[in-house]
mmCIF file of C-alpha atoms in Angstrom:
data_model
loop_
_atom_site.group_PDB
_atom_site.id
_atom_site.type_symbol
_atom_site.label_atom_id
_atom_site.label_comp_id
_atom_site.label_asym_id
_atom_site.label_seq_id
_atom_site.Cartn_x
_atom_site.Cartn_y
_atom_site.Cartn_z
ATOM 1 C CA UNK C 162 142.547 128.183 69.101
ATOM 2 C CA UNK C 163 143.699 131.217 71.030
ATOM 3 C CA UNK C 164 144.431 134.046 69.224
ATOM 4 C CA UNK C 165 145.127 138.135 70.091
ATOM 5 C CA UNK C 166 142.908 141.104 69.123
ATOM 6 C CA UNK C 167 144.980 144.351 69.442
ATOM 7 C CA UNK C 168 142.321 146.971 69.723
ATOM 8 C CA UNK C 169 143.772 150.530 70.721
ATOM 9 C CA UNK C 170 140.349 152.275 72.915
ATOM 10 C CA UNK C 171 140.987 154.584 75.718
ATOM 11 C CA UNK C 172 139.159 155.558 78.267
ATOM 12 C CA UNK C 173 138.605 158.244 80.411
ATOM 13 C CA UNK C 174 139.793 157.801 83.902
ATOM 14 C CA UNK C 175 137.513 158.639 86.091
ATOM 15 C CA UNK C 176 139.112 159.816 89.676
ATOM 16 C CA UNK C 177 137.075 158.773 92.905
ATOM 17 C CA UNK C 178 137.225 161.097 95.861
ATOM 18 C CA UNK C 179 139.060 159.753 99.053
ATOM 19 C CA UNK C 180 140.168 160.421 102.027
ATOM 20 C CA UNK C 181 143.321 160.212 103.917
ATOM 21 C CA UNK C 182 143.451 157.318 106.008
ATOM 22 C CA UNK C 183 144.824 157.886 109.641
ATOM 23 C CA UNK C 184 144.818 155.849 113.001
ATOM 24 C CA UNK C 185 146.676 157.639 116.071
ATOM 25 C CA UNK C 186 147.731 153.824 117.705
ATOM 26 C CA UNK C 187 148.010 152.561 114.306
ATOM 27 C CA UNK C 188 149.093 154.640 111.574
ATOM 28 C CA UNK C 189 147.675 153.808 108.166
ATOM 29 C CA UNK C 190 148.466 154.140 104.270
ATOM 30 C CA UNK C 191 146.994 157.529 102.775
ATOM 31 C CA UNK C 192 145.087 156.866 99.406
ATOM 32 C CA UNK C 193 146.514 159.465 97.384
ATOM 33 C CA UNK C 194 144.068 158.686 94.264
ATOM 34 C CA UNK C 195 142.240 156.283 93.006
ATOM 35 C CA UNK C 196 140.819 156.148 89.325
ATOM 36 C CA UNK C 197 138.479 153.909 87.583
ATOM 37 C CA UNK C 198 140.934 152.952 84.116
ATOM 38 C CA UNK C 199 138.613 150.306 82.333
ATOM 39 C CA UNK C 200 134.934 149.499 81.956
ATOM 40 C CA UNK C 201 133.892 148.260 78.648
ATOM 41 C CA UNK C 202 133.118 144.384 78.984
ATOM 42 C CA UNK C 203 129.486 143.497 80.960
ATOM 43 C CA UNK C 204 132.224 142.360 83.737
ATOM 44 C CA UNK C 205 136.006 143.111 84.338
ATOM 45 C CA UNK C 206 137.518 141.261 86.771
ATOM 46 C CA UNK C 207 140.709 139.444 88.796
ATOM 47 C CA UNK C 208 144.360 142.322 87.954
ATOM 48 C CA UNK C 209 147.560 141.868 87.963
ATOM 49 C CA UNK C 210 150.005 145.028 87.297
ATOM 50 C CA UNK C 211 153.717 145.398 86.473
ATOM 51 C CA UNK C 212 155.936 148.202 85.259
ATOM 52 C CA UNK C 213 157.948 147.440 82.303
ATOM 53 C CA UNK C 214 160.150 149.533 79.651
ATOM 54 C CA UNK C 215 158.956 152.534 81.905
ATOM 55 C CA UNK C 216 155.336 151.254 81.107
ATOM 56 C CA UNK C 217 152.325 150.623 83.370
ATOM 57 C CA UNK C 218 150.583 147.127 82.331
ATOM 58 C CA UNK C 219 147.580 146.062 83.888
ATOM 59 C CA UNK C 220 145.723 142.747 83.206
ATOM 60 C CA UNK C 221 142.361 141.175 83.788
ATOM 61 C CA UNK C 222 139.628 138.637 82.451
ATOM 62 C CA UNK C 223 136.825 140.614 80.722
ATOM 63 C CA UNK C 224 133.368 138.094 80.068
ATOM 64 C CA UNK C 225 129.753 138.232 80.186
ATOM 65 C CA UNK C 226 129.836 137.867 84.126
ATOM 66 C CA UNK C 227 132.040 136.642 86.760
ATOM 67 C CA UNK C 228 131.829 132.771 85.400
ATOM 68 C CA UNK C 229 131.273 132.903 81.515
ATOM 69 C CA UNK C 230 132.517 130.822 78.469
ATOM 70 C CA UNK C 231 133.422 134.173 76.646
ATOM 71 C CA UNK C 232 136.097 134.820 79.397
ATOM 72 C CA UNK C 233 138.994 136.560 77.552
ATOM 73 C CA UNK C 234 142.895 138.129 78.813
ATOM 74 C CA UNK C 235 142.885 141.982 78.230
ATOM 75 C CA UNK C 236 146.548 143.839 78.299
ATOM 76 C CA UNK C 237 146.535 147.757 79.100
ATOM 77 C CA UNK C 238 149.114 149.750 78.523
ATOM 78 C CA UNK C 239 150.246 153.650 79.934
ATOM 79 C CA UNK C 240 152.680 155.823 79.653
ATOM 80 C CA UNK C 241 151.579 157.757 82.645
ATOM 81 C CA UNK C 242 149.494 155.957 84.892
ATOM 82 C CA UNK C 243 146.747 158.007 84.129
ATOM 83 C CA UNK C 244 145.903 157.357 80.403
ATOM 84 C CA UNK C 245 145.215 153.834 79.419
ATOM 85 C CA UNK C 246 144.940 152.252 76.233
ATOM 86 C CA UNK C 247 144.085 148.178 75.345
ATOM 87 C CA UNK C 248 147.193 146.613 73.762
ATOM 88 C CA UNK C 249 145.840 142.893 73.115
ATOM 89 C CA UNK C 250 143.341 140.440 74.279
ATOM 90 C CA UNK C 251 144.236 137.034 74.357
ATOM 91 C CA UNK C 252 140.734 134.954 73.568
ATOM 92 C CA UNK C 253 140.204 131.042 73.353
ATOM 93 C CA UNK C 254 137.608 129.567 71.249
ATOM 94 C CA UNK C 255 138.127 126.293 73.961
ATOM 95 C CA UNK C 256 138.397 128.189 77.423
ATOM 96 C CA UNK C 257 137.234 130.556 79.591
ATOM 97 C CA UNK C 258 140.699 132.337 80.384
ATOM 98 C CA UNK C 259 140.594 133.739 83.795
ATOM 99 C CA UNK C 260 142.766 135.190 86.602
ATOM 100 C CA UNK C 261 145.537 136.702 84.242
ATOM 101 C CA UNK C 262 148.722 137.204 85.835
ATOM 102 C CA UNK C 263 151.537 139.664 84.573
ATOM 103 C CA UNK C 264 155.370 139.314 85.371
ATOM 104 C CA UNK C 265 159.292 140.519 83.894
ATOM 105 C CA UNK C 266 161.213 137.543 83.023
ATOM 106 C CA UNK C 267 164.712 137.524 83.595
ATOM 107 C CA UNK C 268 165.822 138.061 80.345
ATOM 108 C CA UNK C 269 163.389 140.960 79.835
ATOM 109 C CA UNK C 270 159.999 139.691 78.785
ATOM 110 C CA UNK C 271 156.756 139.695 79.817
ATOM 111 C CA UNK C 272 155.523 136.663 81.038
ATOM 112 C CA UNK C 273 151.424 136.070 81.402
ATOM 113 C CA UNK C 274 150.039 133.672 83.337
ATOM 114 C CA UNK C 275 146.496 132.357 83.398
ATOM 115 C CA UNK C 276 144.409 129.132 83.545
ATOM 116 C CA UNK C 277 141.328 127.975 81.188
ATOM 117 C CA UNK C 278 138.038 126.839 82.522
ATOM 118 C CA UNK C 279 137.834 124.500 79.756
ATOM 119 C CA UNK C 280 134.592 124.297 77.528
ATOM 120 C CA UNK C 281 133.162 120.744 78.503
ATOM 121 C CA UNK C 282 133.334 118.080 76.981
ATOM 122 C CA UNK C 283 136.790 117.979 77.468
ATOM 123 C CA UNK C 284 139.671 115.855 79.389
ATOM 124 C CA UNK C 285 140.634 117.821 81.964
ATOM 125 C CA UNK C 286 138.172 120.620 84.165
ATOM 126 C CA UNK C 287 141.166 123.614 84.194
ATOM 127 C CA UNK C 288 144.469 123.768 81.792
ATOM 128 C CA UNK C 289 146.973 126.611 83.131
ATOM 129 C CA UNK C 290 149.087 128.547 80.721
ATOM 130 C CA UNK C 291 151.380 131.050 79.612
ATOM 131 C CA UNK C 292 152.381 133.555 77.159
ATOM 132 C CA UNK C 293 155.694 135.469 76.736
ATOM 133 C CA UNK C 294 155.836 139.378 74.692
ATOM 134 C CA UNK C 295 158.734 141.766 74.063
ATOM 135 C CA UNK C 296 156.365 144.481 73.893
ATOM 136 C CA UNK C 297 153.136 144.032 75.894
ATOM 137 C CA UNK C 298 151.449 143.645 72.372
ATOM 138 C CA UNK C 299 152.484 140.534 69.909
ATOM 139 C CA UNK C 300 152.108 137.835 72.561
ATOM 140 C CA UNK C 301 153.204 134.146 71.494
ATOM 141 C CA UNK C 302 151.201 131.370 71.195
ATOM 142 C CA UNK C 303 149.761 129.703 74.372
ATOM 143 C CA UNK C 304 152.063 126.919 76.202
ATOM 144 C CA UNK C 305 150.016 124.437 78.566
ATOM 145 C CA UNK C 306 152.093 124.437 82.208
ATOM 146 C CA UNK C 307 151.943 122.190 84.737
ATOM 147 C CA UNK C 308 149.151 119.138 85.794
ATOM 148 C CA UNK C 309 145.809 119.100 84.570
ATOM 149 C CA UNK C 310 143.136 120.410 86.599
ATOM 150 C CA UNK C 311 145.912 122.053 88.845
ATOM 151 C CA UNK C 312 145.266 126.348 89.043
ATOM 152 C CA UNK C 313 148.957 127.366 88.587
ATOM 153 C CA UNK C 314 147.966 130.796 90.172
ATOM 154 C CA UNK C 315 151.015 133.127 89.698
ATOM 155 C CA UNK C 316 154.754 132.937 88.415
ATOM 156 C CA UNK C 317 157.376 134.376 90.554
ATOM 157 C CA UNK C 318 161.245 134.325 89.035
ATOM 158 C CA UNK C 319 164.278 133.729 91.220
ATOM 159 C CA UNK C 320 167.599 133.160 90.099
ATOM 160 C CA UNK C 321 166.855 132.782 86.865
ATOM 161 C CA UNK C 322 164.055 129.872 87.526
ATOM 162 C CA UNK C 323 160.304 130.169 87.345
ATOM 163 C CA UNK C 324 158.006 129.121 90.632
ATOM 164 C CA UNK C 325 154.250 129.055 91.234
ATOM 165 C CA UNK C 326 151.987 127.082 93.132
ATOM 166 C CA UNK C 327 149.287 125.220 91.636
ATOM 167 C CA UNK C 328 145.946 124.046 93.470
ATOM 168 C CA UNK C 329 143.846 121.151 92.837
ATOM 169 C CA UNK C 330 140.004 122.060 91.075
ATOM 170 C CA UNK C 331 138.593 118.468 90.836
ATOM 171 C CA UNK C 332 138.830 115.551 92.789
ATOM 172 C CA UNK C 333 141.466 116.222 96.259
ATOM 173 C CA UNK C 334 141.802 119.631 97.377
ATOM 174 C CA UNK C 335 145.543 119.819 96.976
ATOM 175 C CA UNK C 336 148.117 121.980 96.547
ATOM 176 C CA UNK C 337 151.855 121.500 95.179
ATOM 177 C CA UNK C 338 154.669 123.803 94.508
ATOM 178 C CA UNK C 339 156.305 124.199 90.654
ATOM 179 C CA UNK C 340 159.656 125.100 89.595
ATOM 180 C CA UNK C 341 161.069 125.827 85.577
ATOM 181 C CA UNK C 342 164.276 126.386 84.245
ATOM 182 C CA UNK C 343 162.744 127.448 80.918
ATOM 183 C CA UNK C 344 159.397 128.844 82.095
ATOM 184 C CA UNK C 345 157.334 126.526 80.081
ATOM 185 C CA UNK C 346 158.075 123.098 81.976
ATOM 186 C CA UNK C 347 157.202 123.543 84.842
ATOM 187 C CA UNK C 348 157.565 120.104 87.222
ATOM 188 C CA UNK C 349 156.699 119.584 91.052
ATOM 189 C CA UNK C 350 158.961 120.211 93.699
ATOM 190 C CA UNK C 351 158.023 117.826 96.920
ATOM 191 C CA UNK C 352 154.698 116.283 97.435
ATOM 192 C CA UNK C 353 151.554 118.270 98.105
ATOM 193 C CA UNK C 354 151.321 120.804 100.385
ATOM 194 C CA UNK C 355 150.575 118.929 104.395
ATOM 195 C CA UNK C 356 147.483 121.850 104.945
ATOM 196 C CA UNK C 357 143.796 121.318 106.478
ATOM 197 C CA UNK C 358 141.472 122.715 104.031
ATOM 198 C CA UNK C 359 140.678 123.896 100.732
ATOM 199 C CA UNK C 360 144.149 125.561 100.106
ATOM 200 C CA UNK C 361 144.010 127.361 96.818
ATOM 201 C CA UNK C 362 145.048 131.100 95.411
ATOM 202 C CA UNK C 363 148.435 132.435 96.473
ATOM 203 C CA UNK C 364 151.526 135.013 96.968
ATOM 204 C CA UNK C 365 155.041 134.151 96.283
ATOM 205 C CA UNK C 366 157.988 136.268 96.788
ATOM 206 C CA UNK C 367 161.796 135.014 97.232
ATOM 207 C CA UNK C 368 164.268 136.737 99.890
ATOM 208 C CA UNK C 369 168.165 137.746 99.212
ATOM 209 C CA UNK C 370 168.713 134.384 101.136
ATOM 210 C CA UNK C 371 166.475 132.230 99.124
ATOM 211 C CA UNK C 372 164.158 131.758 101.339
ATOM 212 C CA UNK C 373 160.345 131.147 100.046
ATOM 213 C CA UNK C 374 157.284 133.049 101.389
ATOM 214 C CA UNK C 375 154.054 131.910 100.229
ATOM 215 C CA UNK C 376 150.809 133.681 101.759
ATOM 216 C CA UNK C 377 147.844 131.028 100.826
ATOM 217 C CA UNK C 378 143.927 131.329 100.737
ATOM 218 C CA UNK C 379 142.087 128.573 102.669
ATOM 219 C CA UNK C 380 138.421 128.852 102.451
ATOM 220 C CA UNK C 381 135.525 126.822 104.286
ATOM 221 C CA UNK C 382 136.615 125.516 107.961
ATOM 222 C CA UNK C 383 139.400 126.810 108.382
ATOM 223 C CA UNK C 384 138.902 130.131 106.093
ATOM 224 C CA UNK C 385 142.280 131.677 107.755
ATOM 225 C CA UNK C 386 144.805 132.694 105.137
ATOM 226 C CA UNK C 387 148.648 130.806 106.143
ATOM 227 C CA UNK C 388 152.042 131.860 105.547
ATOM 228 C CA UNK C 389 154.872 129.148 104.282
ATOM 229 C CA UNK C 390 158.465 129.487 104.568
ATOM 230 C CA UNK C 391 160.785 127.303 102.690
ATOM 231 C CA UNK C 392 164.482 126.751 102.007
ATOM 232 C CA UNK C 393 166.342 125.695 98.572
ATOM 233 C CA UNK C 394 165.092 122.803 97.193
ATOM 234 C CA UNK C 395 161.468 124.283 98.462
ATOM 235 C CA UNK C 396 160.400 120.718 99.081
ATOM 236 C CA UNK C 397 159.662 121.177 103.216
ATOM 237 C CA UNK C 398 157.023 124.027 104.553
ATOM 238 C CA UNK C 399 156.293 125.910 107.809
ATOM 239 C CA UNK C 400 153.189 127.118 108.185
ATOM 240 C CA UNK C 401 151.598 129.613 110.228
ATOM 241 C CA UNK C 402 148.518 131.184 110.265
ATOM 242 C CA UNK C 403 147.488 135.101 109.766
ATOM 243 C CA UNK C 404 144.086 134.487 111.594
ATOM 244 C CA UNK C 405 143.166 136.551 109.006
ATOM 245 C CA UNK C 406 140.717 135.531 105.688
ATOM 246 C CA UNK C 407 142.619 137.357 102.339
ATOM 247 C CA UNK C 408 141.061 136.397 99.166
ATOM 248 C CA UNK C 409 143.088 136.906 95.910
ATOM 249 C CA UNK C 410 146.099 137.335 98.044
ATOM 250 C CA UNK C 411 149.000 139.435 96.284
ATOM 251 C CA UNK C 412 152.350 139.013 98.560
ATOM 252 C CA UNK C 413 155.410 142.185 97.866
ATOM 253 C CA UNK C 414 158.155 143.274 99.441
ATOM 254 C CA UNK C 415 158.943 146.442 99.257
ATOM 255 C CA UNK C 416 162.745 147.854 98.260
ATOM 256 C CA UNK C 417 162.676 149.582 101.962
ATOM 257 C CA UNK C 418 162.166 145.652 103.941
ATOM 258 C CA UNK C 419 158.521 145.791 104.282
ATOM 259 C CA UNK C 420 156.234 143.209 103.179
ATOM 260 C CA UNK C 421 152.922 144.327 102.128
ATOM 261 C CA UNK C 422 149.874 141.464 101.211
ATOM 262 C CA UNK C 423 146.286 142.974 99.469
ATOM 263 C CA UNK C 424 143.551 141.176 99.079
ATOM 264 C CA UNK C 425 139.269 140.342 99.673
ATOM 265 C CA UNK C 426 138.678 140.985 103.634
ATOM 266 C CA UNK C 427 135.236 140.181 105.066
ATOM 267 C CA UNK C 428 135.638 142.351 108.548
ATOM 268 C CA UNK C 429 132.958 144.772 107.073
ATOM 269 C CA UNK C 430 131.759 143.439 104.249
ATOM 270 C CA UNK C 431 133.702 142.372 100.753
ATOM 271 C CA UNK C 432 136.384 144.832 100.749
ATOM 272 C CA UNK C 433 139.974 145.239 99.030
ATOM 273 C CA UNK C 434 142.076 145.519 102.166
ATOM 274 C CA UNK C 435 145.969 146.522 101.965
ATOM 275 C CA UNK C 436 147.930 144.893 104.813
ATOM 276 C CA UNK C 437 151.565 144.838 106.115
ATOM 277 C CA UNK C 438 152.882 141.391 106.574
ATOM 278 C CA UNK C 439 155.176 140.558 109.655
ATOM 279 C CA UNK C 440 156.397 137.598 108.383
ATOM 280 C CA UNK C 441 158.022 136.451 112.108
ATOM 281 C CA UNK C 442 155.035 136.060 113.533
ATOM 282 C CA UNK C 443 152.543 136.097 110.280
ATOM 283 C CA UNK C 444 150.701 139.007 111.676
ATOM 284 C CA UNK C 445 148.796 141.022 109.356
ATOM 285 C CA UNK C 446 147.960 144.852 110.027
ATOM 286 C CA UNK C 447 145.509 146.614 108.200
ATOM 287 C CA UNK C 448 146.941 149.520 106.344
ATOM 288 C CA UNK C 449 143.417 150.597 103.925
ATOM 289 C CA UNK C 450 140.515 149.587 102.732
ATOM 290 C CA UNK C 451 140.251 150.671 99.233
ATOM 291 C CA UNK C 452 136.876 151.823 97.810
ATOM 292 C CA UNK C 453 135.206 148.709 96.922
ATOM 293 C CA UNK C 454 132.476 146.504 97.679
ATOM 294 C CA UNK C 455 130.286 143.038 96.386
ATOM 295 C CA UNK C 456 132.672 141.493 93.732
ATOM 296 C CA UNK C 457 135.948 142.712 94.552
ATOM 297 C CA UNK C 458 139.798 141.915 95.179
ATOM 298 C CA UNK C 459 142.580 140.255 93.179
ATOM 299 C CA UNK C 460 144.715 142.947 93.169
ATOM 300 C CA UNK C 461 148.143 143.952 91.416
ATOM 301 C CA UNK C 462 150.926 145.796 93.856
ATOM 302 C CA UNK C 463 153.634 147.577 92.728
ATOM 303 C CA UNK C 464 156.509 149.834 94.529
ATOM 304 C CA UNK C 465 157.383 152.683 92.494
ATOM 305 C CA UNK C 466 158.421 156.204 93.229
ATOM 306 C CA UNK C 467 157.559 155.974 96.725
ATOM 307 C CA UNK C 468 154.244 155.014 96.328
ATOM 308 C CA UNK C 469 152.170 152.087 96.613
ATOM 309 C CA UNK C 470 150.404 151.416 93.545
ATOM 310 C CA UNK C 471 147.531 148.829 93.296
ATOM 311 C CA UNK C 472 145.280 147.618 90.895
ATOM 312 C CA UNK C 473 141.751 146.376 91.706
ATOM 313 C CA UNK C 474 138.855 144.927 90.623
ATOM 314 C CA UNK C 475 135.234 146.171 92.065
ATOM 315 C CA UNK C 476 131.401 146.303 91.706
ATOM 316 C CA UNK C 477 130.746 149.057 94.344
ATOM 317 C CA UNK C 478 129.321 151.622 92.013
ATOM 318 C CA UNK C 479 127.508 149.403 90.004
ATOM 319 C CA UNK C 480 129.254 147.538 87.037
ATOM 320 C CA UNK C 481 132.130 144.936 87.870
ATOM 321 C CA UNK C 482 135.267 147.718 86.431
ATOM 322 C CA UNK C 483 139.169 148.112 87.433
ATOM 323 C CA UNK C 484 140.507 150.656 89.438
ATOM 324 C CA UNK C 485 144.278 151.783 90.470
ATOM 325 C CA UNK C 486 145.063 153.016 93.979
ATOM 326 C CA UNK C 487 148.071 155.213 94.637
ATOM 327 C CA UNK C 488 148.813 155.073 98.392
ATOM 328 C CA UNK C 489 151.895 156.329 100.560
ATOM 329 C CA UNK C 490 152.788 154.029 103.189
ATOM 330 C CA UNK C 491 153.491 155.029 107.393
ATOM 331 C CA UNK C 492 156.913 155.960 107.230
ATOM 332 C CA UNK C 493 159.248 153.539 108.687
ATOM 333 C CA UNK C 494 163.107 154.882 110.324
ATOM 334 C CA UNK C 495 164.608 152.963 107.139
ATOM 335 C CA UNK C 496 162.435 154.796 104.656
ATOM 336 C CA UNK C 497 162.827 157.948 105.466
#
């Protein structure tokens, strides 16, 4: 049974000191801030963040440690970006709930996303599902989406439908692309993804045009992330690769053209790394490395008054906690 807690405990953000960072052959993002906004489970972990009704929301799993039965769906809420206050958490006596994943429907709900490491015996490994609240607050109950033992890893909305990519967690390493009318059946579009690998976490985003991107992990040999393009019906992919390893990717565009990708880098050590995507060539250029380290990524990106704002998971000062980022971005001739 799944059920939500509402339990209203703030804490005190806690602001980290940073510095400004600046390349002369490669200008970079400045971190404005960044502030430590929730600590209170043994391990918090794997963000998403979204602005709705002039509201921050932030989500994440909270367990015992970074694979635990007890794995549970905590919603924050703020006014301000600042002040941050728990408005549910979404538990499962059946599941370990993990990798929670916040979006605005297109009839103005929010939609959250997650999958259940299911509590064996059982007769399937993973179950994905959603939830759907007016108010960040009363969620519904859970609705099982797509296959069995497929990760459906995000939902993005387009024209009124509901898309995500799911990856395979027992048996082939697989991966296969979802569409819903409704936003509870979700079917496949296509057959499985034609990639080397183990293909599995992703970014989705949708252009004026239709067009798909998708910006997919790959881990082992080859451990370069890829980007996909795709046309309406989405069943035939181009791929390309970043040369680049992005764990947890999140894929944006920004309201100015640019495309911006965060995620785990490994170039010096575990580190949330903020990119720009060119999506031509599927070049990736550094933009920051937040302050993180150890167990860290899975980040949430939003654009909003001309800032960058990111939500992160990280164990560099000790304890497994969540952090937001505020950066400003390199001006570009359309942006200013």
């Amino acid at each position: 049974m799944v059920r939500c807690l509402i339990l209203c405990l703030t804490l005190g953000s806690v602001s980290l000191a940073v510095s400004p960072l600046f390349a002369a052959d490669n200008p970079q993002a400045e971190i404005i801030s960044v502030e430590k906004i929730w600590d209170q489970a043994p391990h918090n972990a794997f963000t998403d963040l979204v602005r709705f009704q002039d509201r921050w929301f932030c989500v994440f799993r909270e367990g015992q440690k970074h694979v635990s039965k007890d794995g549970a769906l905590r919603v924050l809420s703020s006014v301000d970006g600042k002040n941050w206050k728990s408005a549910a958490l979404i538990t499962s006596d059946t599941a370990d709930l993990r990798d929670a994943k916040i979006s605005v429907t297109p009839d103005g709900r929010l939609c959250l996303a997650g999958a259940g490491a299911l509590h064996q015996p059982a007769a399937a490994k993973h179950q994905s599902y959603v939830w759907y609240s007016d108010d960040g607050t009363d969620w519904s109950t859970p609705t099982e989406v797509g296959d069995p033992n497929f990760w459906l890893w995000r939902i993005a909305w387009h024209n009124g439908n509901a898309y995500g990519i799911g990856y395979g967690t027992s048996g082939a390493r697989a991966a296969r692309f979802y569409k819903s009318t409704d936003g509870k059946t979700f079917e496949q579009v296509g057959q499985d993804f034609e990639i080397d690998g183990y293909m599995n976490e992703t970014g989705l985003v949708f252009l004026e045009d239709d067009t798909a991107l998708c910006l997919i992990r790959r881990d082992g040999k080859p451990n370069d992330a890829l980007l996909g393009t795709s046309k309406p019906p989405y069943s035939d992919w181009q791929w390309k690769s970043t040369n680049t390893y992005v764990g947890g990717p999140q894929l944006v565009k920004l309201d100015d053209g640019r495309f911006i990708v965060g995620g785990r880098s490994r170039t010096h050590g575990a580190k949330t790394t903020v990119w720009e995507l060119e999506p031509k060539t599927a070049t990736l250029t550094p933009l920051a490395d937040l302050p993180s380290g150890g167990d860290t990524s899975y980040p949430g990106i939003v654009d909003h008054d001309r800032k960058l704002w990111v939500s992160y998971y990280s164990s560099h000062e000790g304890k497994t906690s969540i952090y937001l980022a505020k950066l400003k971005l390199p001006e570009t001739p359309s942006s200013k």
